[in-house]
C-alpha positions as MATLAB code, in Angstrom:
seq = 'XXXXXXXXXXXXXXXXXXXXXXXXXXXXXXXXXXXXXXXXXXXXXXXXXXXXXXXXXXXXXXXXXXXXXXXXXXXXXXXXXXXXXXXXXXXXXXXXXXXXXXXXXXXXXXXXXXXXXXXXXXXXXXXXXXXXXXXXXXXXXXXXXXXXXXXXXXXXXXXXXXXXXXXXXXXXXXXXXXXXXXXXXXXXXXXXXXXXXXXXXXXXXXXXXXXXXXXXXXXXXXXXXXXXXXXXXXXXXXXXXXXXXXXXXXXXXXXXXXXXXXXXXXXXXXXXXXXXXXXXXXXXXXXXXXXXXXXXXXXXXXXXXXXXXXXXXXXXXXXXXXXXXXXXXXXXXXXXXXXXXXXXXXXXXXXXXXXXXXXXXXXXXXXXXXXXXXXXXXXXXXXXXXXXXXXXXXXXXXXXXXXXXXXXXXXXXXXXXXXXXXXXXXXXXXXXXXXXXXXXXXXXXXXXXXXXXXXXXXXXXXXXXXXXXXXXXXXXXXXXXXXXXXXXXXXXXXXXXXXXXXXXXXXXXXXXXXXXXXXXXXXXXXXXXXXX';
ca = [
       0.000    0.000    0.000;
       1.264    3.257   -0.495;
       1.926    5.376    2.860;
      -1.056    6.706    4.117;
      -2.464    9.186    6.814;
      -5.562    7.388    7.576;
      -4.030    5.388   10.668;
      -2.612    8.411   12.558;
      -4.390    9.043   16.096;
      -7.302   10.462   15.844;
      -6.905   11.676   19.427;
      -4.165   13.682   18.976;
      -5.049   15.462   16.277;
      -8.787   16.150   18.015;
     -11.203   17.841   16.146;
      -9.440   19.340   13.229;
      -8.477   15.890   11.954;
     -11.777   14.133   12.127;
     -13.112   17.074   10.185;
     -10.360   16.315    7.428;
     -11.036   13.197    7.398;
     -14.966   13.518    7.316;
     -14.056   15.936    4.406;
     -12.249   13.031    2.542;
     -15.099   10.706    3.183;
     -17.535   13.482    1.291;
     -15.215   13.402   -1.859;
     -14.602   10.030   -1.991;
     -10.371   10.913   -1.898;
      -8.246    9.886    0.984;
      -4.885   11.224    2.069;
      -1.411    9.177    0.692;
       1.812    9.521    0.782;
       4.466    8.717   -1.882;
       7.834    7.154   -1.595;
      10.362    7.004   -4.471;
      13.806    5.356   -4.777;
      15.932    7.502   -6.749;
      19.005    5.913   -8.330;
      20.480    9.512   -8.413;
      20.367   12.367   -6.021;
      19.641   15.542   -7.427;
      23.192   17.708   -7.779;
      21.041   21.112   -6.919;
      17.671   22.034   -6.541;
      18.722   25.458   -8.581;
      16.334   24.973  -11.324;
      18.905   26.632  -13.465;
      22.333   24.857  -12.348;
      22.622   21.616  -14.167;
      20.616   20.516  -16.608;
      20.823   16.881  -15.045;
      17.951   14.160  -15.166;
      17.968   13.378  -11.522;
      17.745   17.505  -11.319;
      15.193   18.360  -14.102;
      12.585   15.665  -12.511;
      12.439   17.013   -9.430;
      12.760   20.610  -10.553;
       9.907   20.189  -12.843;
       7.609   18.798  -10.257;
       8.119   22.238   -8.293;
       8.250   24.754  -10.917;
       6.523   24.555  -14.654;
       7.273   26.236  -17.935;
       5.157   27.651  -20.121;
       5.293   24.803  -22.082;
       5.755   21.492  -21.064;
       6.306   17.886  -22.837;
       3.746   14.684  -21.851;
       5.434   11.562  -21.524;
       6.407   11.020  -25.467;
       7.767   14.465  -25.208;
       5.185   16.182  -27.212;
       4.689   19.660  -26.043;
       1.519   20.772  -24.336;
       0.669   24.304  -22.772;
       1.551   24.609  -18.944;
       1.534   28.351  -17.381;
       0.924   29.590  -20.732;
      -2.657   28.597  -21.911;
      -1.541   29.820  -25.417;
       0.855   31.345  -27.825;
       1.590   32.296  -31.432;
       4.267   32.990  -33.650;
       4.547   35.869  -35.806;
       7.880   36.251  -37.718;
      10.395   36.548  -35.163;
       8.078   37.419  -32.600;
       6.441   35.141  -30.255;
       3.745   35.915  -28.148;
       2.674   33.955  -24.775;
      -0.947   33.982  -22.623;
      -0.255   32.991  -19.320;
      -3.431   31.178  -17.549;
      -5.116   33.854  -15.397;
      -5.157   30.830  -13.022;
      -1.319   30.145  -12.670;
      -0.200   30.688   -8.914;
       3.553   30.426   -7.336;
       3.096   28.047   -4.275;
       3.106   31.055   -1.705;
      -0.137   31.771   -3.044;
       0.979   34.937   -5.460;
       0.152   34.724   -9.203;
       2.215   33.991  -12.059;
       2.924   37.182  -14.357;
       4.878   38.145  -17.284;
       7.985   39.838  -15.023;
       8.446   36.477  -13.785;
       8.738   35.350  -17.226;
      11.328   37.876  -18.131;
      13.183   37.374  -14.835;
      13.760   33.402  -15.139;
      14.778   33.905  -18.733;
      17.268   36.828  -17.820;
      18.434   34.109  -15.410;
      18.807   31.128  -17.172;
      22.579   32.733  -18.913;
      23.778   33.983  -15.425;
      23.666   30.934  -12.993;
      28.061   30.843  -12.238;
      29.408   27.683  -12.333;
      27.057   25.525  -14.200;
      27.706   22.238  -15.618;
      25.900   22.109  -18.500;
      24.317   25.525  -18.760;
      20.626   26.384  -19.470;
      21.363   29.507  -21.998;
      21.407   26.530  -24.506;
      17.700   27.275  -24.249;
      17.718   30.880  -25.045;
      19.552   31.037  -28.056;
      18.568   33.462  -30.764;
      16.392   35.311  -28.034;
      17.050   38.712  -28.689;
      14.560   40.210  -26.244;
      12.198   39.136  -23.674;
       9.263   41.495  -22.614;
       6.354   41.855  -20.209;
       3.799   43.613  -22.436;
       0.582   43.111  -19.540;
       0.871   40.992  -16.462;
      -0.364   38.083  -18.918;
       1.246   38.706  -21.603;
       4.801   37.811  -22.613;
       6.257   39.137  -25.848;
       9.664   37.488  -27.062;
      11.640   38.336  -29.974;
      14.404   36.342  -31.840;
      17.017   37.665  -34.018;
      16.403   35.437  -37.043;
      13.231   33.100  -37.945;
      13.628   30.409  -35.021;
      11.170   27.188  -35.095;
      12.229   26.069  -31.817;
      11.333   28.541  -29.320;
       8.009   27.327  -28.114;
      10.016   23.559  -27.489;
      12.890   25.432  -25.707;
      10.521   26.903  -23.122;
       9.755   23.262  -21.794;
      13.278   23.054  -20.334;
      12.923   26.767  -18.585;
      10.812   26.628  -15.448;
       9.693   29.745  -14.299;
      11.019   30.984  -11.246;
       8.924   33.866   -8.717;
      10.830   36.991   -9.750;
      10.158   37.867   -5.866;
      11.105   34.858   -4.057;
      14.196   34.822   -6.218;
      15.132   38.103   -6.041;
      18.492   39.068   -4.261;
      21.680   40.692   -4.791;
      23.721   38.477   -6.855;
      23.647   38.768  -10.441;
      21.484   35.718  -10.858;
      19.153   36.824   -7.637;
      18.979   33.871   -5.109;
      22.505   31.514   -5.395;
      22.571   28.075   -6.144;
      23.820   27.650   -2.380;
      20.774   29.481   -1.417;
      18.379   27.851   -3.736;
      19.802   24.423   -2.491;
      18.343   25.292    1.243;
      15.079   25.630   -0.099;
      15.553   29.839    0.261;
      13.712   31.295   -2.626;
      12.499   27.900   -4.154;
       8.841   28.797   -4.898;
       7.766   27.463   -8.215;
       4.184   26.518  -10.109;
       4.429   23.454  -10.254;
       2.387   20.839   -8.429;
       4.249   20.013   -5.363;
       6.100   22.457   -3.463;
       9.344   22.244   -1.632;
       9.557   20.997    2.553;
      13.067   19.894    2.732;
      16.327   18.549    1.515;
      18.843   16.632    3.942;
      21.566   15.554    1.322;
      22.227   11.483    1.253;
      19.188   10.747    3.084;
      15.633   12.009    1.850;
      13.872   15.189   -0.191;
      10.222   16.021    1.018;
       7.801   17.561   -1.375;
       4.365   18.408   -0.348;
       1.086   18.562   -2.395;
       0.796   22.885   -4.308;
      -2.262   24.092   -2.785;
      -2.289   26.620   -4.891;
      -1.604   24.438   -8.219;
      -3.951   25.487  -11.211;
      -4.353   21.719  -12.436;
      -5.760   18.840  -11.465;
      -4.772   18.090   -7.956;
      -1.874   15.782   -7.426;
      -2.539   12.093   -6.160;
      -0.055   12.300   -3.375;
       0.057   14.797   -0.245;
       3.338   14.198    0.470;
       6.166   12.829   -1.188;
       9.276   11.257   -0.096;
      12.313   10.920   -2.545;
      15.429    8.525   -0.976;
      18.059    8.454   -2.864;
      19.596    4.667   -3.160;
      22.823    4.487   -5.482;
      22.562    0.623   -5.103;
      19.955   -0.703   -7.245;
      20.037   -4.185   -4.877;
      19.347   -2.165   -2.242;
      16.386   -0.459   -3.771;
      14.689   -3.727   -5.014;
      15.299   -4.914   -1.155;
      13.633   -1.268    0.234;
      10.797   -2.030   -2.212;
       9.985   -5.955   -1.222;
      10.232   -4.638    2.394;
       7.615   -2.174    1.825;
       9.850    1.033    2.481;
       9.279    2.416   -0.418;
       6.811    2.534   -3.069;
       7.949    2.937   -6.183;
      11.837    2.353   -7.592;
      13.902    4.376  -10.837;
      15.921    0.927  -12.501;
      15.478   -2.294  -10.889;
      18.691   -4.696  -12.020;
      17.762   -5.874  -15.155;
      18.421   -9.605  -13.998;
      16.318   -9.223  -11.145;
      13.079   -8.315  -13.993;
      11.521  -11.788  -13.958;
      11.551  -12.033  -11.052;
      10.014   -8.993   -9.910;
       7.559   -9.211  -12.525;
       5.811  -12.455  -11.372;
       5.125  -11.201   -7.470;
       1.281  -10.314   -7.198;
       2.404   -7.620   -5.331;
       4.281   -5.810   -7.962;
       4.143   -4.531  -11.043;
       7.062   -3.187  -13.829;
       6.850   -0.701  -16.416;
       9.187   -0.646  -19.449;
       9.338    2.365  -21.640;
      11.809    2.418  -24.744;
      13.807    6.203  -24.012;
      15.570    8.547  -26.413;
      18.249    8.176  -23.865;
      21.427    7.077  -25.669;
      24.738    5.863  -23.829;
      27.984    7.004  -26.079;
      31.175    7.584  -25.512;
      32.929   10.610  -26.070;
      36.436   11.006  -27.373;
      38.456   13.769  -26.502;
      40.264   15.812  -29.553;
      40.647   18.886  -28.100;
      44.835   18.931  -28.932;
      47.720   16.263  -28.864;
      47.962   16.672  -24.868;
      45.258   14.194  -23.485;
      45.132   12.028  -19.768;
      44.704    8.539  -19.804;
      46.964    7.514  -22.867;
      49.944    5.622  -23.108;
      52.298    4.288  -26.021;
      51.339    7.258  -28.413;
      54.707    8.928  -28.196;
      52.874   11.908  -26.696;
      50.311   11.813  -29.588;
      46.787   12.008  -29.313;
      45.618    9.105  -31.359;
      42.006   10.113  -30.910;
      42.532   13.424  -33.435;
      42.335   10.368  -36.075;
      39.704    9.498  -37.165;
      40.407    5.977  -38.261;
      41.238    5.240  -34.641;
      37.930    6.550  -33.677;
      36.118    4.716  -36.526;
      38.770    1.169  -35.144;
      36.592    1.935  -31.216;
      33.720    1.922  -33.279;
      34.065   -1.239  -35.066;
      35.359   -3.218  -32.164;
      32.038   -2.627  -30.116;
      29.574   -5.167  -30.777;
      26.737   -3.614  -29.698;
      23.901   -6.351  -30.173;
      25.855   -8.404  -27.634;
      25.809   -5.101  -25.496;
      22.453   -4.990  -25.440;
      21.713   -8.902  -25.313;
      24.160   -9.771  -22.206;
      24.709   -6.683  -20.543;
      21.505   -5.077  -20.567;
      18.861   -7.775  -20.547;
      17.496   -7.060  -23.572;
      15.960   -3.762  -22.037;
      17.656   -1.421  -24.884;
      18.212   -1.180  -28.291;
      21.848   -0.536  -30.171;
      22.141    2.863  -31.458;
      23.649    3.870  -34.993;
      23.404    7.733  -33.979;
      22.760    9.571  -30.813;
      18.475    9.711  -31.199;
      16.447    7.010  -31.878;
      15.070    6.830  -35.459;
      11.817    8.302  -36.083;
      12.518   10.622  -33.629;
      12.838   14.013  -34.872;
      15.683   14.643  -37.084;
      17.098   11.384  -36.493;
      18.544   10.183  -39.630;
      15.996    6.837  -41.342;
      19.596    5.766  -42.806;
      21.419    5.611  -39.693;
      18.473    3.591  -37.575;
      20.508    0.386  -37.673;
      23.552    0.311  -35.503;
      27.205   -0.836  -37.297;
      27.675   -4.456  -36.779;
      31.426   -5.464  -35.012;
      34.532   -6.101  -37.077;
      37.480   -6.532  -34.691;
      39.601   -7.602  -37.741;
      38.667   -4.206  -39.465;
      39.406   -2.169  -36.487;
      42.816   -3.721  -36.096;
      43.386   -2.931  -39.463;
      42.700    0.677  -39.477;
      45.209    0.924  -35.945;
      47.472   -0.253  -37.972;
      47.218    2.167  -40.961;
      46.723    5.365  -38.293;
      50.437    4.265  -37.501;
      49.421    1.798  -33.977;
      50.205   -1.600  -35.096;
      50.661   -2.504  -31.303;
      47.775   -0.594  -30.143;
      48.210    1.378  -26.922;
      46.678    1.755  -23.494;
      43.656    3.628  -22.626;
      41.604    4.776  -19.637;
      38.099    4.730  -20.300;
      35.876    7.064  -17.425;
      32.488    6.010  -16.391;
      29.858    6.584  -13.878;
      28.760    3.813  -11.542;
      24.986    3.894  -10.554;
      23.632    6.571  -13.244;
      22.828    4.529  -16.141;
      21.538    1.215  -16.222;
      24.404   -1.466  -15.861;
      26.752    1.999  -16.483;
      30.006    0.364  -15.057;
      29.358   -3.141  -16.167;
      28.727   -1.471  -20.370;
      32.217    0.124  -19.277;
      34.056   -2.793  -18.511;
      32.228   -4.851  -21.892;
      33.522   -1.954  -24.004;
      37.404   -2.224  -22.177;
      37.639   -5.902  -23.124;
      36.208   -5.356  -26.456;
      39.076   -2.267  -27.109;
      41.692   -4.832  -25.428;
      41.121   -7.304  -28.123;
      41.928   -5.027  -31.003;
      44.868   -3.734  -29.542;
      43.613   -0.508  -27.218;
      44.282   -2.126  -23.721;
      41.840   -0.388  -21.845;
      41.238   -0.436  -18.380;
      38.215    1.492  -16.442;
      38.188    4.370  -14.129;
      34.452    3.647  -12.605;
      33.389    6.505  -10.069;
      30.123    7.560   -8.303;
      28.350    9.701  -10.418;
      28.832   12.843   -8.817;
      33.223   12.129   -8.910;
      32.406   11.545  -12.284;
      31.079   14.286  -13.552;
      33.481   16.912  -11.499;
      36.221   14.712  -13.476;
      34.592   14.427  -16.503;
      33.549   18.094  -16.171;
      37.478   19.172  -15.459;
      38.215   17.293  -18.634;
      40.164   14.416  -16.986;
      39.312   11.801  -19.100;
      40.408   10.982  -22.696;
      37.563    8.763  -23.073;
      34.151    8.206  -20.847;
      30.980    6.747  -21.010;
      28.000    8.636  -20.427;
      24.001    9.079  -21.642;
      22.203   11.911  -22.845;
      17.890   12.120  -23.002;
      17.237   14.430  -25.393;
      14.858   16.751  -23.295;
      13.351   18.117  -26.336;
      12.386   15.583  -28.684;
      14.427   16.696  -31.193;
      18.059   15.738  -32.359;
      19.331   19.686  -32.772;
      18.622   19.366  -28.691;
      21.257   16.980  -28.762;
      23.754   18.115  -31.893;
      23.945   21.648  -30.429;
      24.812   20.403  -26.526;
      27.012   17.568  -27.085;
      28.936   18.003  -30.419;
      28.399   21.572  -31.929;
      31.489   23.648  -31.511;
      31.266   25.057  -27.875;
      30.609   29.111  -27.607;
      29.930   30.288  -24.277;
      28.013   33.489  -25.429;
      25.991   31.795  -27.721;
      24.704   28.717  -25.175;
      26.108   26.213  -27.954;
      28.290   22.944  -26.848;
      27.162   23.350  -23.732;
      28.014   19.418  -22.903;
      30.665   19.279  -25.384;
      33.356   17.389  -23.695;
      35.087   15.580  -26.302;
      35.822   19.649  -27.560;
      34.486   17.762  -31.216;
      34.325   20.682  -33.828;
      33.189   20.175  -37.365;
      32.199   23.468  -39.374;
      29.993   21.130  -42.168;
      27.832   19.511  -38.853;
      28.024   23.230  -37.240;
      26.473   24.957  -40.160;
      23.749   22.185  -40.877;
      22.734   22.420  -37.494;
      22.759   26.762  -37.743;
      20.627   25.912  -41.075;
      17.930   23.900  -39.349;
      17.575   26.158  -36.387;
      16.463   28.718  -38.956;
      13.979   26.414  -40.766;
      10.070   26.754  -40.068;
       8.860   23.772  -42.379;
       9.140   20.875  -40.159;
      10.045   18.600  -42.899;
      12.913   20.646  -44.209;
      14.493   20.817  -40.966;
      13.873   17.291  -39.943;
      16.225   16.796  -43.140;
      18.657   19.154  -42.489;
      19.244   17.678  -38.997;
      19.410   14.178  -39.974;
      22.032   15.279  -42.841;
      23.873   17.210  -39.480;
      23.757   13.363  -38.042;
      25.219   11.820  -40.506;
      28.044   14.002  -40.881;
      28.725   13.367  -37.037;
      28.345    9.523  -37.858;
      30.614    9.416  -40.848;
      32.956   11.689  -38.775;
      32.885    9.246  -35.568;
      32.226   12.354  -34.063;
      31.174   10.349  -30.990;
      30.172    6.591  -30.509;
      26.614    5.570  -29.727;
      26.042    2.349  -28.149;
      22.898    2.203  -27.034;
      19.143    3.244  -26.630;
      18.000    2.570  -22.566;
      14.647    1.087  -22.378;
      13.491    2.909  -18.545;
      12.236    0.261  -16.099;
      10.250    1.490  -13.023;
       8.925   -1.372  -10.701;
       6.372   -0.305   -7.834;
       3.587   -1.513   -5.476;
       0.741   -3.255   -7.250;
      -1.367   -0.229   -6.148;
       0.758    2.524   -7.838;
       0.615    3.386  -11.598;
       3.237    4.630  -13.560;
       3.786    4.944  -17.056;
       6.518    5.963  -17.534;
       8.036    8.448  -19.816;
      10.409    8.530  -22.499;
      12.610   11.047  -20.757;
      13.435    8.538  -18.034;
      12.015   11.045  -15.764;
      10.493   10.078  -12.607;
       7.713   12.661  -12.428;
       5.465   11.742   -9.631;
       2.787   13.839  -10.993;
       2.348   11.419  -13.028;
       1.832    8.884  -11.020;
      -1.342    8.109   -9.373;
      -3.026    5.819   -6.926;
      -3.717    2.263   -9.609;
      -7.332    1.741   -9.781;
];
């Protein structure tokens, strides 16, 4: 069952509860509770800091946008009930409904306030001024109205608002640049959003309390209260789950599926995500960490070496042994028929080891050399064991790789401080759309202009860069669809990066809980709700 209030003394609570409860009774509804395993704790509860999974899920339960995406990512209206497009000018209709959590509405200078933000957050990972490019000007034209120009024809404004939640331009007020800090923003100081559930408390390692919006413009919320734990070891969270601790768990081990999915007590939900695991490939210069028996050379600047990684990785038996079967290989980094994902890249290369070891040898490595490979253990599915598959796969070629497997959060501060010459990693495309993807992982990096925001591997290619400039430009749908999937193939042929894989998302939960699932991977607990 999930946690609920209906045992608590009556006595204590005296008269005020029995009326609550006699309220209950007259609709029918009774008060639950919600508790969710996370596999990942949240890096920041700065809407604005990281534009991380475990982040965005829970940030987007407290704040909304004015657009948001449903679970196959197509885009719906949130705060704003409407909007149109004229030119270069878009125009926005908040609800007259939307409320911040403290009660006070939603207007148009909140709107221009969050979006002034979103470029001046210090410090951030993977910053969210990828969503405001070719914003030229942001303005509050009534307290419901929000006008915003671009500087040139730009299709994918509306879609860009879905990963801006809006912040309360007084709650988040204050004298740093960016108003409230991340540090300050982290204590729950300032963190008043729209969203459904509103913030109670974070105490890092341990637990994150949300507590049904009062003041929410949709449909209520199923759960008063909700409880996130975060539990790195996905043993431990099946065990938390079969002991009733919790009620619902992100990734159950994918051989522990079967079993889980014949107790009466249970029930799984799979959901294929746009979520691919790659690895990235530093060629930022000759001068790279983790490489040995180069003669100081960066072999990764060649690209047959990069295409030789690419052929040694079979990635059916990837996805057969390693990951149950619960993903599908990728040929490019967004799942064909996604949007602008490329139709002739939607089957993955098959292994050739004897290839690969043929093209070390032309890029001048007959004897291969040694490798360190960086990877997360406990934020992907099966993240360390893929890892080590793809080390002994290298080591048979020739690249003797070993693995330098860290908790996520050491792996991102080194993968972030560019220690790694290699690393695995994943990337949901939080838009839909593959220019989402192109412009934050491989598109030549420029600070001012929010592009390459994620772009380790320092991968520029000025054909990819401009096909991806084109599309951005490009109102037909079809047309730019085209013009993206051409930008993916370049990457491809370039071995710009290496896909591997397409994570199907498993949730498993009490037999009484429903949820769907989404092709984000995101656990949204507004959408899930008490199973009928």
């Amino acid at each position: 069952m999930p946690h609920t209030t209906k045992g608590r003394p009556l006595l204590r609570h005296g008269l005020l509860t029995i009326a609550a409860l006699a309220a209950c009774a007259a609709t029918g509804a009774s008060a639950r509770d919600l508790i969710v395993a996370l596999k990942t704790e949240p890096t920041s509860m700065d809407p604005q800091y990281h534009a991380l999974t475990p982040n965005i899920q829970l940030s987007q339960t407290l704040f909304e946008g004015l657009v948001c995406s449903d679970a196959d990512l197509s885009i719906k209206p949130c705060l704003a009930e409407s909007w149109s497009v004229d030119g270069k000018v878009w125009t926005f209709k908040l609800r007259p409904n939307a409320k911040f959590s403290d009660g006070s509405p939603v207007t148009a200078q909140d709107v221009v306030f969050t979006l002034d933000r979103a470029g001046k957050v210090p410090n951030s990972p993977s910053s969210f001024k990828v969503y405001m490019q070719k914003v030229e000007k942001v303005e509050a034209v009534d307290p419901r109205t929000v006008r915003i120009t671009t500087s040139e024809l730009y299709p994918l404004l509306a879609i860009n608002m879905v990963g801006l939640p809006i912040m309360s331009a007084k709650a988040a007020a204050g004298p740093a640049p960016e108003g409230k800090t991340t540090t300050e923003l982290n204590s729950g100081d300032g963190l008043v959003g729209a969203g459904p559930y509103k913030f109670v408390s974070w105490k890092r390692g341990s637990e994150i309390v949300f507590e049904r919006n009062p003041h929410y413009w949709g449909p209520a919320p199923a759960w008063d209260k909700v409880t996130y734990r975060p539990i790195s070891n996905a043993a431990t969270r099946v065990a938390a789950l079969l002991a009733g601790d919790v009620d619902l768990i992100e990734d159950p081990p994918t051989d522990d599926l079967e079993r889980l999915r014949k107790d009466p007590k249970l029930s799984v939900e799979t959901k294929a995500s746009n979520r691919v695991i790659y690895v990235a490939l530093d060629q930022n210069g000759e001068t790279t960490p983790g490489i040995q028996g180069t003669n100081g050379k960066n072999p990764l600047l060649d690209k047959r070496v990069r295409e030789a990684l690419s052929l040694a990785i079979d990635r059916d038996a990837v996805v057969a042994r390693i990951m149950g079967g619960v993903a599908t290989p990728a040929g490019q980094l967004l799942p064909y028929p996604m949007f602008g994902a490329s139709k002739q890249l939607s089957t993955a290369p098959k292994a050739n080891p004897d290839k690969a070891r043929a093209l070390l040898k032309e890029a001048g490595y007959p004897d291969g050399f040694t490798l360190v490979l960086g990877a997360p253990n406990g934020r992907y599915i099966n993240d360390s064991k893929v890892a080590q598959t793809l080390a002994s796969m290298w080591t048979r070629v020739g690249v003797k790789t070993t693995i330098d497997s860290n908790a996520p959060a050491v792996f991102f501060k080194n993968r972030d401080a560019y220690s790694y010459s290699a690393y695995l990693a994943g990337w949901g495309t939080a838009t839909g759309e593959m220019s989402n993807t192109l412009n934050s992982l491989l598109v030549t990096p420029n600070k001012e202009k929010g592009l390459g925001t994620t772009n380790r591997s320092r991968y520029s290619n000025p054909e990819m860069d401009k096909l991806v400039a084109e599309s951005a430009t490009q109102m037909d749908n079809a047309a730019r669809a085209a013009t993206l999937a051409r930008a993916s193939e370049v990457a491809m042929a370039d071995f710009a990066m290496l896909p591997v894989h397409f994570e199907h998302s498993v949730w498993a939960m009490k037999k009484d809980v429903s949820f769907k699932g989404r092709a984000d991977q995101q656990t949204m607990v507004q959408y899930a709700t008490q199973a009928k």
